[in-house]
Amino acid sequence: MSNKVKQLAPIIWSEIQKANSILLHCHPSPDGDSIGGVLAMMHVLKSLDKKVTVIAGDSEKPSSFSVLPGFDEIIAKNLTQTNLSEFDLFIIQDSSSLGQITKLAETKFPESLRTIVIDHHATNTEFANINLVDSTYPAVCQMIYDLFQEWKVEISPEAAVSLFVGIYSDTGGFKYQNTDANTLLAAAHLAKINPDFPKIIFELENNYEPEQIKFIGLCLTHIETYFFNRVAIAAVPYSVLQENSIRKEHTEKAEISNMLKSVKDWEIGIRFTEAEPGIVTLSFRTRNPDKHDVGKLAMATGFGGGHKSASGATFKMPFEQARKHLLETIQKVYPDLGEP
């Protein structure tokens, strides 16, 4: 457990004790750490007799996580559709900036609303009243686990499996470099509380739709390498998605960037998808985060952020303009890679 968590745990606990109505949210294109974290927090807050509202945020509720207990309690609406004055406290998890709460409008909080950030992104802008930001953690769900331990609250089987899924998801199944002994100890404790976790993981990892597999195939046939074959980009334009009846939601689960960086000598892997006309989503992965920090790279584009080993961005510009902007940014941030 980090010193930051120990220092801020009692302060956050005090805010929770004072609040009656608490808001939680999922970040855009929510992953296991986002969904698992809000569900675990929801279960614990409800056990404290708090009124808790969980909103899905900008994206649709990802059906792949419907196996998690409490998933049906996530309300399918975004922040712009939510009356913030109805809440005493907004706990903002796994979101490095206001843009990760919603991209649909500028976010403004009423003065009466207390805000708490719990996040592990090094690029976090610390925009809340209380900011618990610690990039040494591989997953927000591990931070939440440590908070629960400090608060000495009971972790139910429902909360335990939600936290386990979040940790498992953001560590790549305990494979990423920032996974450590504390991560495994937390996961072991959660697995002891809910021994049925393998069934949940199986359901999460074995529920691809045919269109998702087709999308993976399209990405693999659209790979181009740059910077002397050290950067691999799978760039798929919207027209190709249309031709193959692939919708935006079919593009969000594929681990393309992980596949690309797994290739020997491809130091950076990037999934580059025009999921909607003029909107390009990017997923970055790196073989060596100390040498090529993709969180720094995503941040330098002006439209993203994330971790040293994994990050993302969204470009609102035409496909070819977005590609040009990406290549120019890579060359600027990492001149050691040479010319595109």
Short mmCIF file of C-alpha atoms in Angstrom, two decimals:
data_model
loop_
_atom_site.label_atom_id
_atom_site.label_comp_id
_atom_site.label_asym_id
_atom_site.label_seq_id
_atom_site.Cartn_x
_atom_site.Cartn_y
_atom_site.Cartn_z
CA MET A 1 0.00 0.00 0.00
CA SER A 2 1.40 3.37 -0.98
CA ASN A 3 1.90 6.31 1.38
CA LYS A 4 -0.50 8.37 -0.75
CA VAL A 5 -3.30 5.89 -0.16
CA LYS A 6 -2.56 5.76 3.58
CA GLN A 7 -2.54 9.56 3.81
CA LEU A 8 -5.73 10.19 1.84
CA ALA A 9 -7.79 7.14 2.89
CA PRO A 10 -9.10 8.76 6.12
CA ILE A 11 -9.83 12.03 4.31
CA ILE A 12 -11.84 10.25 1.60
CA TRP A 13 -13.57 8.15 4.26
CA SER A 14 -14.63 11.34 6.06
CA GLU A 15 -16.14 12.73 2.83
CA ILE A 16 -18.06 9.50 2.28
CA GLN A 17 -19.37 9.54 5.85
CA LYS A 18 -20.71 13.08 5.39
CA ALA A 19 -22.39 12.35 2.04
CA ASN A 20 -25.86 10.91 1.54
CA SER A 21 -26.17 10.81 -2.26
CA ILE A 22 -23.07 9.70 -4.20
CA LEU A 23 -22.45 9.64 -7.96
CA LEU A 24 -20.12 7.20 -9.75
CA HIS A 25 -19.39 7.03 -13.48
CA CYS A 26 -17.67 4.95 -16.16
CA HIS A 27 -15.14 6.64 -18.42
CA PRO A 28 -15.65 6.67 -22.23
CA SER A 29 -15.11 3.21 -23.78
CA PRO A 30 -15.00 1.65 -20.30
CA ASP A 31 -12.65 -1.26 -19.64
CA GLY A 32 -12.56 -3.81 -16.84
CA ASP A 33 -10.80 -1.45 -14.44
CA SER A 34 -13.47 1.21 -14.93
CA ILE A 35 -16.49 -1.12 -14.75
CA GLY A 36 -15.05 -3.30 -11.99
CA GLY A 37 -14.02 -0.28 -9.93
CA VAL A 38 -17.39 1.49 -10.00
CA LEU A 39 -19.29 -1.72 -9.25
CA ALA A 40 -17.03 -2.59 -6.31
CA MET A 41 -17.34 0.94 -4.93
CA MET A 42 -21.11 0.82 -5.45
CA HIS A 43 -21.43 -2.44 -3.49
CA VAL A 44 -19.41 -1.11 -0.55
CA LEU A 45 -21.14 2.29 -0.47
CA LYS A 46 -24.55 0.62 -0.50
CA SER A 47 -23.46 -1.57 2.41
CA LEU A 48 -22.90 1.72 4.27
CA ASP A 49 -26.52 2.71 3.50
CA LYS A 50 -25.53 5.40 1.02
CA LYS A 51 -27.72 6.34 -1.93
CA VAL A 52 -25.53 5.48 -4.93
CA THR A 53 -26.07 6.29 -8.61
CA VAL A 54 -23.81 4.80 -11.28
CA ILE A 55 -23.98 6.22 -14.80
CA ALA A 56 -22.53 4.57 -17.91
CA GLY A 57 -21.12 7.84 -19.24
CA ASP A 58 -20.58 8.65 -22.91
CA SER A 59 -20.42 5.05 -24.15
CA GLU A 60 -23.02 2.33 -24.22
CA LYS A 61 -22.89 -0.17 -21.39
CA PRO A 62 -20.43 -2.84 -22.62
CA SER A 63 -22.47 -6.04 -22.67
CA SER A 64 -19.30 -8.11 -22.25
CA PHE A 65 -19.30 -7.10 -18.56
CA SER A 66 -22.95 -8.00 -17.96
CA VAL A 67 -21.77 -11.09 -16.08
CA LEU A 68 -20.52 -8.88 -13.22
CA PRO A 69 -22.88 -8.58 -10.23
CA GLY A 70 -24.60 -5.21 -10.15
CA PHE A 71 -24.06 -4.48 -13.85
CA ASP A 72 -27.81 -3.94 -14.37
CA GLU A 73 -27.71 -1.09 -11.84
CA ILE A 74 -25.53 1.03 -14.14
CA ILE A 75 -27.84 3.65 -15.64
CA ALA A 76 -27.47 4.21 -19.39
CA LYS A 77 -26.95 7.97 -19.41
CA ASN A 78 -24.04 10.41 -19.59
CA LEU A 79 -22.98 13.34 -17.43
CA THR A 80 -24.81 15.93 -19.55
CA GLN A 81 -28.06 14.05 -18.81
CA THR A 82 -27.34 14.03 -15.07
CA ASN A 83 -28.44 16.71 -12.58
CA LEU A 84 -25.28 17.10 -10.50
CA SER A 85 -27.07 19.26 -7.92
CA GLU A 86 -28.86 16.11 -6.74
CA PHE A 87 -25.60 14.70 -5.33
CA ASP A 88 -23.38 15.49 -2.35
CA LEU A 89 -20.32 13.66 -3.61
CA PHE A 90 -18.92 12.59 -6.99
CA ILE A 91 -16.23 9.90 -6.84
CA ILE A 92 -14.36 10.00 -10.15
CA GLN A 93 -12.41 6.79 -10.78
CA ASP A 94 -9.88 5.85 -13.48
CA SER A 95 -10.20 9.23 -15.22
CA SER A 96 -7.13 11.39 -15.81
CA SER A 97 -8.96 14.56 -16.89
CA LEU A 98 -12.38 16.17 -17.20
CA GLY A 99 -12.47 14.84 -20.77
CA GLN A 100 -12.47 11.32 -19.38
CA ILE A 101 -15.72 12.04 -17.56
CA THR A 102 -17.43 13.21 -20.73
CA LYS A 103 -16.31 14.38 -24.14
CA LEU A 104 -19.77 15.68 -25.04
CA ALA A 105 -19.58 19.05 -23.26
CA GLU A 106 -17.43 21.11 -20.93
CA THR A 107 -17.67 19.72 -17.42
CA LYS A 108 -18.57 22.15 -14.63
CA PHE A 109 -19.32 21.10 -11.07
CA PRO A 110 -21.78 22.97 -8.83
CA GLU A 111 -20.14 24.50 -5.74
CA SER A 112 -22.22 22.26 -3.49
CA LEU A 113 -20.79 19.08 -5.05
CA ARG A 114 -17.67 17.61 -3.44
CA THR A 115 -15.42 15.73 -5.88
CA ILE A 116 -12.83 13.01 -5.32
CA VAL A 117 -10.48 11.57 -7.93
CA ILE A 118 -9.07 8.04 -7.51
CA ASP A 119 -6.73 7.34 -10.40
CA HIS A 120 -3.45 5.73 -11.45
CA HIS A 121 -2.67 7.66 -14.64
CA ALA A 122 0.57 9.65 -14.50
CA THR A 123 -1.07 12.22 -16.81
CA ASN A 124 -3.86 13.03 -14.31
CA THR A 125 -4.57 16.78 -14.12
CA GLU A 126 -5.82 16.62 -10.47
CA PHE A 127 -9.04 18.54 -11.08
CA ALA A 128 -11.08 17.48 -8.02
CA ASN A 129 -11.36 18.73 -4.45
CA ILE A 130 -9.42 15.67 -3.30
CA ASN A 131 -7.03 13.91 -5.67
CA LEU A 132 -5.71 10.44 -4.90
CA VAL A 133 -3.42 9.89 -7.89
CA ASP A 134 -0.71 7.23 -7.75
CA SER A 135 0.81 5.94 -10.98
CA THR A 136 2.73 3.20 -9.16
CA TYR A 137 -0.49 1.16 -9.10
CA PRO A 138 -1.18 -1.06 -12.13
CA ALA A 139 -4.95 -0.74 -11.68
CA VAL A 140 -7.42 1.57 -9.98
CA CYS A 141 -9.11 -1.54 -8.60
CA GLN A 142 -5.95 -2.32 -6.62
CA MET A 143 -6.07 1.23 -5.21
CA ILE A 144 -9.72 0.72 -4.25
CA TYR A 145 -8.83 -2.61 -2.63
CA ASP A 146 -6.21 -0.85 -0.50
CA LEU A 147 -8.72 1.87 0.43
CA PHE A 148 -11.21 -0.78 1.54
CA GLN A 149 -8.48 -2.36 3.67
CA GLU A 150 -7.67 1.00 5.28
CA TRP A 151 -11.36 1.71 5.89
CA LYS A 152 -11.77 -1.78 7.38
CA VAL A 153 -14.99 -2.36 5.42
CA GLU A 154 -16.21 -5.82 4.52
CA ILE A 155 -15.54 -6.80 0.91
CA SER A 156 -18.50 -8.86 -0.28
CA PRO A 157 -18.12 -11.62 -2.90
CA GLU A 158 -19.79 -9.25 -5.39
CA ALA A 159 -17.30 -6.46 -4.71
CA ALA A 160 -14.40 -8.93 -4.65
CA VAL A 161 -15.00 -10.34 -8.11
CA SER A 162 -15.48 -6.83 -9.52
CA LEU A 163 -12.11 -5.75 -8.11
CA PHE A 164 -10.47 -8.97 -9.33
CA VAL A 165 -11.72 -8.36 -12.88
CA GLY A 166 -10.43 -4.79 -12.82
CA ILE A 167 -6.97 -5.84 -11.65
CA TYR A 168 -6.85 -8.75 -14.08
CA SER A 169 -7.92 -6.49 -16.95
CA ASP A 170 -5.50 -3.61 -16.39
CA THR A 171 -2.51 -5.88 -15.76
CA GLY A 172 -3.15 -7.83 -18.96
CA GLY A 173 -3.82 -10.98 -16.95
CA PHE A 174 -0.91 -10.17 -14.58
CA LYS A 175 1.53 -9.88 -17.52
CA TYR A 176 2.33 -6.15 -17.63
CA GLN A 177 5.56 -4.83 -16.13
CA ASN A 178 3.95 -2.88 -13.30
CA THR A 179 2.38 -6.03 -11.83
CA ASP A 180 4.08 -6.71 -8.50
CA ALA A 181 3.81 -8.87 -5.39
CA ASN A 182 1.22 -6.54 -3.84
CA THR A 183 -0.94 -6.96 -6.94
CA LEU A 184 -0.84 -10.74 -6.64
CA LEU A 185 -1.50 -10.63 -2.88
CA ALA A 186 -4.56 -8.44 -3.43
CA ALA A 187 -5.81 -10.74 -6.21
CA ALA A 188 -5.25 -13.80 -4.01
CA HIS A 189 -7.29 -12.29 -1.19
CA LEU A 190 -10.10 -11.35 -3.56
CA ALA A 191 -10.04 -14.85 -5.08
CA LYS A 192 -10.39 -16.30 -1.59
CA ILE A 193 -13.46 -14.13 -0.96
CA ASN A 194 -15.04 -15.16 -4.29
CA PRO A 195 -13.63 -18.47 -5.58
CA ASP A 196 -15.96 -18.33 -8.62
CA PHE A 197 -13.76 -15.75 -10.36
CA PRO A 198 -12.56 -18.21 -13.11
CA LYS A 199 -16.14 -18.48 -14.42
CA ILE A 200 -16.40 -14.70 -14.68
CA ILE A 201 -13.02 -14.40 -16.45
CA PHE A 202 -14.00 -17.17 -18.88
CA GLU A 203 -17.24 -15.37 -19.76
CA LEU A 204 -15.41 -12.08 -20.26
CA GLU A 205 -12.72 -13.56 -22.51
CA ASN A 206 -14.90 -15.87 -24.58
CA ASN A 207 -17.78 -13.74 -25.81
CA TYR A 208 -16.53 -12.27 -29.09
CA GLU A 209 -19.07 -11.47 -31.79
CA PRO A 210 -18.31 -12.46 -35.42
CA GLU A 211 -17.90 -8.80 -36.37
CA GLN A 212 -15.21 -8.37 -33.71
CA ILE A 213 -13.19 -11.24 -35.17
CA LYS A 214 -13.69 -9.77 -38.66
CA PHE A 215 -12.38 -6.44 -37.37
CA ILE A 216 -9.25 -8.11 -36.01
CA GLY A 217 -8.68 -9.63 -39.45
CA LEU A 218 -9.07 -6.23 -41.12
CA CYS A 219 -6.56 -4.68 -38.73
CA LEU A 220 -4.02 -7.39 -39.43
CA THR A 221 -4.37 -6.83 -43.18
CA HIS A 222 -3.95 -3.07 -42.78
CA ILE A 223 -0.63 -3.07 -40.90
CA GLU A 224 2.02 -0.63 -42.05
CA THR A 225 5.43 -0.16 -40.46
CA TYR A 226 7.31 3.11 -40.06
CA PHE A 227 10.56 4.40 -38.58
CA PHE A 228 12.70 1.59 -40.01
CA ASN A 229 10.13 -1.10 -39.07
CA ARG A 230 10.17 -0.12 -35.39
CA VAL A 231 6.62 1.29 -35.24
CA ALA A 232 3.67 -0.79 -36.48
CA ILE A 233 0.30 0.85 -37.16
CA ALA A 234 -2.92 -0.98 -38.04
CA ALA A 235 -4.86 1.83 -39.74
CA VAL A 236 -8.46 1.08 -40.74
CA PRO A 237 -10.61 3.86 -42.30
CA TYR A 238 -14.34 4.22 -41.78
CA SER A 239 -15.09 3.20 -45.38
CA VAL A 240 -13.57 -0.24 -44.76
CA LEU A 241 -15.63 -0.69 -41.59
CA GLN A 242 -18.78 0.25 -43.52
CA GLU A 243 -18.02 -2.21 -46.31
CA ASN A 244 -17.78 -4.99 -43.73
CA SER A 245 -20.80 -3.98 -41.59
CA ILE A 246 -18.60 -3.31 -38.57
CA ARG A 247 -19.90 -0.82 -36.01
CA LYS A 248 -17.95 1.26 -33.50
CA GLU A 249 -18.65 -1.12 -30.62
CA HIS A 250 -17.07 -3.98 -32.59
CA THR A 251 -13.74 -2.12 -32.63
CA GLU A 252 -13.32 -1.44 -28.92
CA LYS A 253 -12.43 -4.84 -27.47
CA ALA A 254 -9.73 -6.00 -29.88
CA GLU A 255 -6.23 -6.14 -28.41
CA ILE A 256 -4.61 -5.15 -31.70
CA SER A 257 -1.95 -2.86 -30.25
CA ASN A 258 -0.87 -5.61 -27.85
CA MET A 259 -0.57 -8.03 -30.76
CA LEU A 260 1.56 -5.56 -32.70
CA LYS A 261 4.02 -4.85 -29.89
CA SER A 262 4.41 -8.60 -29.34
CA VAL A 263 6.25 -8.84 -32.68
CA LYS A 264 10.02 -8.88 -32.36
CA ASP A 265 11.62 -5.51 -33.29
CA TRP A 266 8.25 -3.71 -33.47
CA GLU A 267 8.87 -1.40 -30.52
CA ILE A 268 5.55 0.47 -30.60
CA GLY A 269 2.19 -0.94 -31.70
CA ILE A 270 -0.73 1.34 -32.55
CA ARG A 271 -4.35 0.55 -33.42
CA PHE A 272 -5.60 3.45 -35.56
CA THR A 273 -9.33 3.21 -36.27
CA GLU A 274 -11.72 5.68 -37.87
CA ALA A 275 -14.67 4.32 -35.92
CA GLU A 276 -16.87 7.23 -37.02
CA PRO A 277 -16.42 9.67 -39.94
CA GLY A 278 -13.69 12.13 -38.95
CA ILE A 279 -13.12 10.55 -35.53
CA VAL A 280 -10.02 8.37 -35.18
CA THR A 281 -9.42 6.36 -32.01
CA LEU A 282 -5.91 5.21 -31.16
CA SER A 283 -4.56 2.58 -28.79
CA PHE A 284 -0.82 2.59 -28.03
CA ARG A 285 1.39 -0.17 -26.60
CA THR A 286 5.17 -0.36 -26.18
CA ARG A 287 7.67 -3.16 -25.64
CA ASN A 288 9.91 -0.96 -23.48
CA PRO A 289 8.05 1.76 -21.53
CA ASP A 290 11.27 3.17 -20.09
CA LYS A 291 12.63 3.76 -23.59
CA HIS A 292 9.41 4.66 -25.41
CA ASP A 293 6.75 5.93 -23.00
CA VAL A 294 3.45 5.80 -24.94
CA GLY A 295 1.65 7.79 -22.24
CA LYS A 296 4.01 10.65 -23.05
CA LEU A 297 3.40 10.04 -26.76
CA ALA A 298 -0.40 10.08 -26.45
CA MET A 299 -0.22 13.24 -24.35
CA ALA A 300 2.03 14.91 -26.95
CA THR A 301 -0.60 14.42 -29.65
CA GLY A 302 -2.76 16.88 -27.73
CA PHE A 303 -5.70 14.49 -27.66
CA GLY A 304 -4.82 11.63 -25.32
CA GLY A 305 -2.96 10.25 -22.34
CA GLY A 306 -2.47 7.15 -20.26
CA HIS A 307 0.32 5.01 -18.86
CA LYS A 308 3.93 4.50 -19.89
CA SER A 309 3.15 1.06 -21.33
CA ALA A 310 -0.44 1.59 -22.53
CA SER A 311 -2.33 4.69 -23.60
CA GLY A 312 -4.99 6.03 -25.93
CA ALA A 313 -6.12 9.08 -27.87
CA THR A 314 -9.00 10.36 -30.00
CA PHE A 315 -8.34 12.58 -33.02
CA LYS A 316 -11.26 14.59 -34.41
CA MET A 317 -9.93 15.14 -37.92
CA PRO A 318 -9.92 13.41 -41.33
CA PHE A 319 -8.19 10.02 -41.54
CA GLU A 320 -5.10 11.03 -43.53
CA GLN A 321 -4.65 14.24 -41.55
CA ALA A 322 -4.78 12.17 -38.38
CA ARG A 323 -2.15 9.76 -39.71
CA LYS A 324 0.13 12.69 -40.64
CA HIS A 325 -0.33 14.24 -37.19
CA LEU A 326 0.50 10.93 -35.50
CA LEU A 327 3.70 10.36 -37.48
CA GLU A 328 4.86 13.93 -36.92
CA THR A 329 4.25 13.58 -33.19
CA ILE A 330 6.16 10.29 -32.98
CA GLN A 331 9.13 11.85 -34.79
CA LYS A 332 9.06 14.89 -32.49
CA VAL A 333 8.79 12.93 -29.24
CA TYR A 334 11.21 10.14 -30.18
CA PRO A 335 13.78 11.43 -32.68
CA ASP A 336 15.88 8.32 -31.94
CA LEU A 337 13.43 6.37 -34.12
CA GLY A 338 14.56 8.33 -37.19
CA GLU A 339 12.40 9.30 -40.19
CA PRO A 340 8.94 7.79 -40.77
#
